[in-house]
XYZ file of N, CA and C in Angstrom:
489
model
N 0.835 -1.179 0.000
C 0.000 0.000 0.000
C 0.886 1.251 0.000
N 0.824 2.056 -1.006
C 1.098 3.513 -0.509
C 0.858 4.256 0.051
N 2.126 5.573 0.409
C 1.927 6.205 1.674
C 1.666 7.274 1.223
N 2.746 8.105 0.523
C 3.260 9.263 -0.258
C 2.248 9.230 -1.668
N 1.978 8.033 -2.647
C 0.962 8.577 -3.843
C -0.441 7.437 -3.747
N -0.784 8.630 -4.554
C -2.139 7.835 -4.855
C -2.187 6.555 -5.943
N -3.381 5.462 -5.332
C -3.039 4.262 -5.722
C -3.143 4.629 -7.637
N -3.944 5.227 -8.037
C -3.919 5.507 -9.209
C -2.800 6.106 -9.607
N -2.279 6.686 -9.023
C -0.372 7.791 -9.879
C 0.535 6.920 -10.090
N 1.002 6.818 -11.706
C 2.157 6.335 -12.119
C 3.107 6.964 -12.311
N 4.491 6.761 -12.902
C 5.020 7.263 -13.383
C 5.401 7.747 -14.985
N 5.657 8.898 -15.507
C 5.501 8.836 -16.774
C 7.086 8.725 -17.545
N 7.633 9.733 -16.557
C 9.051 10.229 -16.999
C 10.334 9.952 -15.994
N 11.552 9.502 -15.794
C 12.044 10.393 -15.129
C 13.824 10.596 -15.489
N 14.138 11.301 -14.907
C 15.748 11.978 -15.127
C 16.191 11.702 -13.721
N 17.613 10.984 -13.546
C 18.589 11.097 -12.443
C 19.398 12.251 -12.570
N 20.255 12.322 -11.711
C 21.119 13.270 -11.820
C 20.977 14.546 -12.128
N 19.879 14.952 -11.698
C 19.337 16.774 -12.220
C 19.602 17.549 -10.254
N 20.036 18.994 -10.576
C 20.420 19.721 -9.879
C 19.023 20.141 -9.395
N 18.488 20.356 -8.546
C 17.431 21.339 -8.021
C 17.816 22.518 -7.303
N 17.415 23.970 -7.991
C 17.705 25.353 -7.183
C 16.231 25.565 -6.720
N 15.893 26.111 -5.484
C 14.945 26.770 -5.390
C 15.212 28.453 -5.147
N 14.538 28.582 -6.235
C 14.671 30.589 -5.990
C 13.795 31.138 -5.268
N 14.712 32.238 -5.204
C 13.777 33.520 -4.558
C 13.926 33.528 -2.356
N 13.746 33.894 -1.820
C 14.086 34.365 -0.557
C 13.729 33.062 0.167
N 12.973 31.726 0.022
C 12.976 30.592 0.399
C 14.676 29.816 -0.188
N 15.148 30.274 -1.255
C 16.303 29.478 -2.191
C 17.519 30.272 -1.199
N 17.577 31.162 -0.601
C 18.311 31.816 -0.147
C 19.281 31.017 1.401
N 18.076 30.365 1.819
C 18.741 29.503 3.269
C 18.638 27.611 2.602
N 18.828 27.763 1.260
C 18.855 26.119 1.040
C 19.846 25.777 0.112
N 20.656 24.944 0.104
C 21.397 24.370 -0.910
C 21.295 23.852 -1.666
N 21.549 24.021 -3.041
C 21.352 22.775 -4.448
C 21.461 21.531 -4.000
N 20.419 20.807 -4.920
C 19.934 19.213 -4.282
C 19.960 18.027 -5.604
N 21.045 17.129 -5.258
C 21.015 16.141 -6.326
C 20.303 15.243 -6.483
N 19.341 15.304 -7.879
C 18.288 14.520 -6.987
C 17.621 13.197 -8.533
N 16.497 13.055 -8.220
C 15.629 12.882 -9.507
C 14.198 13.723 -10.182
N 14.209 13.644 -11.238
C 13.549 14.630 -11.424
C 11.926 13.757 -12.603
N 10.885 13.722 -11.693
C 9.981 12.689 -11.833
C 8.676 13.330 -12.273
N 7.948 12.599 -13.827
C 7.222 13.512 -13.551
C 5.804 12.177 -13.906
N 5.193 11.827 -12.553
C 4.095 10.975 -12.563
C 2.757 11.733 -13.196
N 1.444 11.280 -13.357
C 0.070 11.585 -13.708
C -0.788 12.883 -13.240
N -0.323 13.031 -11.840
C -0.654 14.046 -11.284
C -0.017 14.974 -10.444
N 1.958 14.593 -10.280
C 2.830 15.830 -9.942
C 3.955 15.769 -10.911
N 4.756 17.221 -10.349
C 6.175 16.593 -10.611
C 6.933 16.624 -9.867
N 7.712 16.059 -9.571
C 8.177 15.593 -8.410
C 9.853 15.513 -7.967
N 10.396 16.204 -7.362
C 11.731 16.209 -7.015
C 12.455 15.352 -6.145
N 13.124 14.141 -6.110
C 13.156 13.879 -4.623
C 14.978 13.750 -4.841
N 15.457 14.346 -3.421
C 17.552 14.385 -3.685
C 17.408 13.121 -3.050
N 18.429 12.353 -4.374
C 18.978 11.061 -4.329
C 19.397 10.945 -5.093
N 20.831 10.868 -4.526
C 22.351 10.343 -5.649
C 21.968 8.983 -6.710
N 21.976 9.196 -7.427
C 22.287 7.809 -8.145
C 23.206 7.707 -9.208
N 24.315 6.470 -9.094
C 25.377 6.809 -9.945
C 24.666 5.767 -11.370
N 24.827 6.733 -12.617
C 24.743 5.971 -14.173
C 25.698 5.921 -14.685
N 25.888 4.606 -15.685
C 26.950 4.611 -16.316
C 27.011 5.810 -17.755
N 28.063 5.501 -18.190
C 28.345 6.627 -19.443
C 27.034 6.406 -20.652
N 27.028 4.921 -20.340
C 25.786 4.383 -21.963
C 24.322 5.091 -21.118
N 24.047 4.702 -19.614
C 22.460 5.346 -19.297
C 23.081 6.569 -19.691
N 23.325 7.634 -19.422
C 24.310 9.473 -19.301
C 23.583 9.405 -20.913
N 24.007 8.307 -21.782
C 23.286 9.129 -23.483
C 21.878 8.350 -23.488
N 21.640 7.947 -22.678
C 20.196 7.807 -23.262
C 19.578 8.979 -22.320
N 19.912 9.243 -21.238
C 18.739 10.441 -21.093
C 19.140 11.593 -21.578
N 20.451 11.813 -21.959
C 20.523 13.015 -22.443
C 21.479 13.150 -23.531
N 20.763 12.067 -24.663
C 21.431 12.107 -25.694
C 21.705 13.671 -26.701
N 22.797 13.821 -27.607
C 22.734 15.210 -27.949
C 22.368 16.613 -27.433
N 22.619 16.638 -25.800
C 22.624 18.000 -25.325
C 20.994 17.832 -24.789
N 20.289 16.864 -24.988
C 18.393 17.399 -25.039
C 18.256 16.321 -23.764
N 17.318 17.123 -22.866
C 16.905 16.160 -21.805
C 15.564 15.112 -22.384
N 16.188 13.794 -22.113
C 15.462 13.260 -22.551
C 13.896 12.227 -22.081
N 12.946 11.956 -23.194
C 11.731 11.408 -22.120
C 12.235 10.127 -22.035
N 12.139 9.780 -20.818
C 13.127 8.027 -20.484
C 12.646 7.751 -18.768
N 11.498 6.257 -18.876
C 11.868 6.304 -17.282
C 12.803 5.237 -17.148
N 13.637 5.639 -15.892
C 14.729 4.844 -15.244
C 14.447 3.414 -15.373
N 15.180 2.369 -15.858
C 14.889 1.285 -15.355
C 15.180 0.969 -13.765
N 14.728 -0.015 -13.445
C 14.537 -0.605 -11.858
C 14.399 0.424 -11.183
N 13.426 1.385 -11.513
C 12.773 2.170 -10.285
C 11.968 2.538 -10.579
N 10.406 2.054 -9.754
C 9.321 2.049 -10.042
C 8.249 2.802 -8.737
N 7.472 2.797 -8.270
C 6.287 3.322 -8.088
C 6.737 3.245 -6.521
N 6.964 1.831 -6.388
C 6.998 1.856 -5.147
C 8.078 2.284 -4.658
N 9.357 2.285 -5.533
C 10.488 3.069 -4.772
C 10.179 4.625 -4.983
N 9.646 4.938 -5.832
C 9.201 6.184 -5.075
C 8.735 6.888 -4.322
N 7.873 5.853 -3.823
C 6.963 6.128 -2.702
C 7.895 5.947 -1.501
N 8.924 4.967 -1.475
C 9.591 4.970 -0.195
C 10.503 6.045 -0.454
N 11.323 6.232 -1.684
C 11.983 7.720 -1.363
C 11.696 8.754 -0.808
N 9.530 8.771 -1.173
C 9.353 10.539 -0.554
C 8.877 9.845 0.857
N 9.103 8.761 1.594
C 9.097 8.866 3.277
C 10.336 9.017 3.400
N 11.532 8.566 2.633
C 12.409 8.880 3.160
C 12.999 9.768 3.456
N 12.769 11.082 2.235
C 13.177 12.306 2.175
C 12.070 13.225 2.370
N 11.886 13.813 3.369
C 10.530 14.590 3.744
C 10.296 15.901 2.871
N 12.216 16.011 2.633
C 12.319 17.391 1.830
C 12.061 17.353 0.289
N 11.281 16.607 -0.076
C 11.426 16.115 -1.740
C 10.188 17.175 -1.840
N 10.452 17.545 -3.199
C 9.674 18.836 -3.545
C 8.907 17.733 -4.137
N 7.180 18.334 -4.577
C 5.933 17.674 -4.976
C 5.409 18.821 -5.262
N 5.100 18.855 -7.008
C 4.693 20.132 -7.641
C 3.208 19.729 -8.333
N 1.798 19.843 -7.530
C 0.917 19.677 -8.348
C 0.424 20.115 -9.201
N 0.136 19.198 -10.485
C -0.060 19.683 -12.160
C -0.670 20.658 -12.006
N -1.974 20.355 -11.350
C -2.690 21.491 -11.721
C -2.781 22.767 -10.907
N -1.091 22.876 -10.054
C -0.894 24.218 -9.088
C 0.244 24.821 -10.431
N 0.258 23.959 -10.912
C 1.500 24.762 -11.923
C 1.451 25.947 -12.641
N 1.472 26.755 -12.489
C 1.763 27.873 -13.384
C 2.400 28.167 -14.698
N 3.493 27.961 -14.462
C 4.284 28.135 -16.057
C 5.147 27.055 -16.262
N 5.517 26.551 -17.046
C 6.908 25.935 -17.220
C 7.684 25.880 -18.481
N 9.136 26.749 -18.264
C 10.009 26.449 -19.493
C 11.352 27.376 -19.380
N 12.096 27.261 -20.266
C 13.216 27.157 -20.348
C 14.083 28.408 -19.891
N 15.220 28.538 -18.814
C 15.282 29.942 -19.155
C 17.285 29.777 -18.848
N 17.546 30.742 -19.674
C 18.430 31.023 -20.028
C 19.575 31.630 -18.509
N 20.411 31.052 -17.789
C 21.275 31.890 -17.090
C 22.888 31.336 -16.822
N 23.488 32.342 -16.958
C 24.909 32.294 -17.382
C 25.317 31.489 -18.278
N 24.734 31.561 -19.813
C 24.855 30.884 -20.827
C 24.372 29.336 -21.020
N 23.644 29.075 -19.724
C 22.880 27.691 -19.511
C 21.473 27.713 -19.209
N 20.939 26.590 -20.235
C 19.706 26.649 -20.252
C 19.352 25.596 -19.261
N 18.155 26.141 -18.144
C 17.296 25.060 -17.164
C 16.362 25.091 -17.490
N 15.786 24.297 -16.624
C 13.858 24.047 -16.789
C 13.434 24.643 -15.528
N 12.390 25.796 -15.640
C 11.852 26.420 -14.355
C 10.503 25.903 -14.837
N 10.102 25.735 -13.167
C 8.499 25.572 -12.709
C 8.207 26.284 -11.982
N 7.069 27.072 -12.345
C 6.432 27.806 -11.413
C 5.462 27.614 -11.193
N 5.270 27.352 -9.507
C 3.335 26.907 -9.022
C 3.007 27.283 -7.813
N 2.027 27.281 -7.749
C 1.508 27.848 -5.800
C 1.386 27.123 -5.112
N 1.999 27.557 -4.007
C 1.578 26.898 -2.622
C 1.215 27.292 -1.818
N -0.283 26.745 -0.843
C -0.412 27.935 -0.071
C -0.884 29.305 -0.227
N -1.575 29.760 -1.446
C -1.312 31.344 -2.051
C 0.298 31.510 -2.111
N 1.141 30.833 -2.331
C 2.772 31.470 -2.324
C 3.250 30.886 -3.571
N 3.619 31.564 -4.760
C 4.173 31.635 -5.778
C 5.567 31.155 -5.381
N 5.843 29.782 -5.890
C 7.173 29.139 -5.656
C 8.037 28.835 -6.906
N 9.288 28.958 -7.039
C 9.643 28.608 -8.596
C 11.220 27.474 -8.373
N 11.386 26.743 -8.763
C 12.370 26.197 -9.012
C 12.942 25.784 -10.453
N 14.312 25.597 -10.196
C 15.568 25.722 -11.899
C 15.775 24.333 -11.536
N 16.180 23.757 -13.047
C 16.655 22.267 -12.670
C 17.317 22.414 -14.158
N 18.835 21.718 -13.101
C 19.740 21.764 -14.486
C 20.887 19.822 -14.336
N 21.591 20.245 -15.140
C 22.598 18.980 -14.766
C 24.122 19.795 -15.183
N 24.929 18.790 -14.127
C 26.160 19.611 -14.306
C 27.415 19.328 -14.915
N 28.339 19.833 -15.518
C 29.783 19.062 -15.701
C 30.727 19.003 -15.292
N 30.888 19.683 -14.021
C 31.767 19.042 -12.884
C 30.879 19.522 -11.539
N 31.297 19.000 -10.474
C 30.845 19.288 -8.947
C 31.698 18.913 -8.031
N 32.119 19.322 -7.082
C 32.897 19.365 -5.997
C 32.038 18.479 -4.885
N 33.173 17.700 -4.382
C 32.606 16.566 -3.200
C 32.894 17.233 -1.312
N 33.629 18.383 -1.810
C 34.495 18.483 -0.601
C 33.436 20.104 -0.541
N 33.245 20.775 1.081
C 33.233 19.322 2.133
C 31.659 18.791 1.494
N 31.111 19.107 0.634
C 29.975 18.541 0.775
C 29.453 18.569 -1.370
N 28.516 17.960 -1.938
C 28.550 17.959 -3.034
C 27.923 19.199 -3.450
N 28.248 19.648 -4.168
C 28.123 20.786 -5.010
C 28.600 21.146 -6.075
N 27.551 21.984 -7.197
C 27.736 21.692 -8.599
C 28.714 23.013 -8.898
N 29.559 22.877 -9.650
C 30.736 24.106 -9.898
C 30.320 24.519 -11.081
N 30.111 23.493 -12.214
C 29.971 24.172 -13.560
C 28.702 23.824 -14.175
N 27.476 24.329 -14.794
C 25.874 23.390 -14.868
C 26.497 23.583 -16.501
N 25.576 22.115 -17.020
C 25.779 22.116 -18.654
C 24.428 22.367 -19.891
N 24.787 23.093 -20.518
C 23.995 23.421 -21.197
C 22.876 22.444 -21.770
N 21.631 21.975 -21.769
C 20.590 21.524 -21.871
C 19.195 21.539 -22.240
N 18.953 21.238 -23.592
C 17.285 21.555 -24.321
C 16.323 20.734 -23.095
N 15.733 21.634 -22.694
C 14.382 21.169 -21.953
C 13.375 20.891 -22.678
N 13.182 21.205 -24.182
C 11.871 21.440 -24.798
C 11.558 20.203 -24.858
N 11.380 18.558 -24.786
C 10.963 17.254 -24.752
C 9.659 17.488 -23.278
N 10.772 17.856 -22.503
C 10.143 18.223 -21.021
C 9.402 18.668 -20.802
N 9.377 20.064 -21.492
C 8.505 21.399 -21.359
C 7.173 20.989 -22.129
N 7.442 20.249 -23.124
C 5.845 19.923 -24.072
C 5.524 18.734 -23.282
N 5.886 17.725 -22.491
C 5.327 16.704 -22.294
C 4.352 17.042 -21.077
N 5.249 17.943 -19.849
C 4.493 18.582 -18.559
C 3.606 19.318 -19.264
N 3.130 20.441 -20.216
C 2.618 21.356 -20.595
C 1.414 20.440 -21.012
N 1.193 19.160 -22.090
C 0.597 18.506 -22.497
C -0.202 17.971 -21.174
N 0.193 17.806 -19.998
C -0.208 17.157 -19.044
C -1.053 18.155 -18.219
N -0.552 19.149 -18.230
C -1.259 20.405 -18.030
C -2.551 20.581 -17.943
N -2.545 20.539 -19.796
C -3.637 20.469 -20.422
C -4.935 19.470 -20.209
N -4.265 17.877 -19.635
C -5.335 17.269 -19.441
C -6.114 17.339 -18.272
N -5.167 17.848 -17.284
C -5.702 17.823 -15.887
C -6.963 18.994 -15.013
């Protein structure tokens, strides 16, 4: 039985290894989060958890520079569900709180921003991937790599639409 989703929510999409920023005066007391970046039936869903891929998974999700639509093999519904007890801090963006989503341009790198409400509170987060990061003392991304979101941006947007 699930805890965290509903028995009906699958998964549609997802990406390892994506950076999560949260902006704006909440992003200010939190640190970038390595995480996965999930996008089931009725959220999308952030949860930080390392997972190491080899070089061959690395081109299938992000073959030619473009983030790609791909879900993970061997991780399914229910490990997601135990990830978000495990991580209390895993962001959960409902479709239909979403506001905008797409691509935006900073320091010559393109992320994927979402913007949605919570609460009445206009929240936005960047999600990028990086090409190097520092382990010491703690992980953190030094250089983010340039990345087409548009696979992303039409598939959430499409989902948008149905909900």
């Amino acid at each position: 039985m699930r805890e965290n989703l509903e028995e009906d929510e699958h998964i549609i999409a997802s990406i390892p290894q994506i950076w999560g920023i949260a902006l704006g005066f909440g992003g200010f007391f939190h640190k970038n989060k390595e995480g996965i970046l999930i996008l089931t039936n009725k959220n999308v869903i952030f949860v930080p958890r390392y997972i190491w891929i080899t070089a061959k998974e690395k081109e299938r999700y992000f073959a030619g520079d473009k983030a790609g639509i791909e879900r993970m093999s061997n991780y399914n519904e229910s490990d997601l569900d135990e990830d978000l007890t495990e991580n209390p801090k895993s962001w959960i963006m409902p479709l239909n709180s979403i506001t905008d989503v797409r691509s935006i341009t900073t320091r010559k790198v393109d992320f994927l921003r979402i913007t949605f409400t919570e609460k009445a509170k206009e929240k936005k987060y960047d999600f990028g991937i990086t090409k190097t990061v520092t382990n010491y003392p703690y992980r953190q991304p030094l250089v983010f790599k340039n990345l087409d979101w548009s696979l992303w941006i039409g598939l959430i947007v499409s989902k948008l639409k149905k909900s």
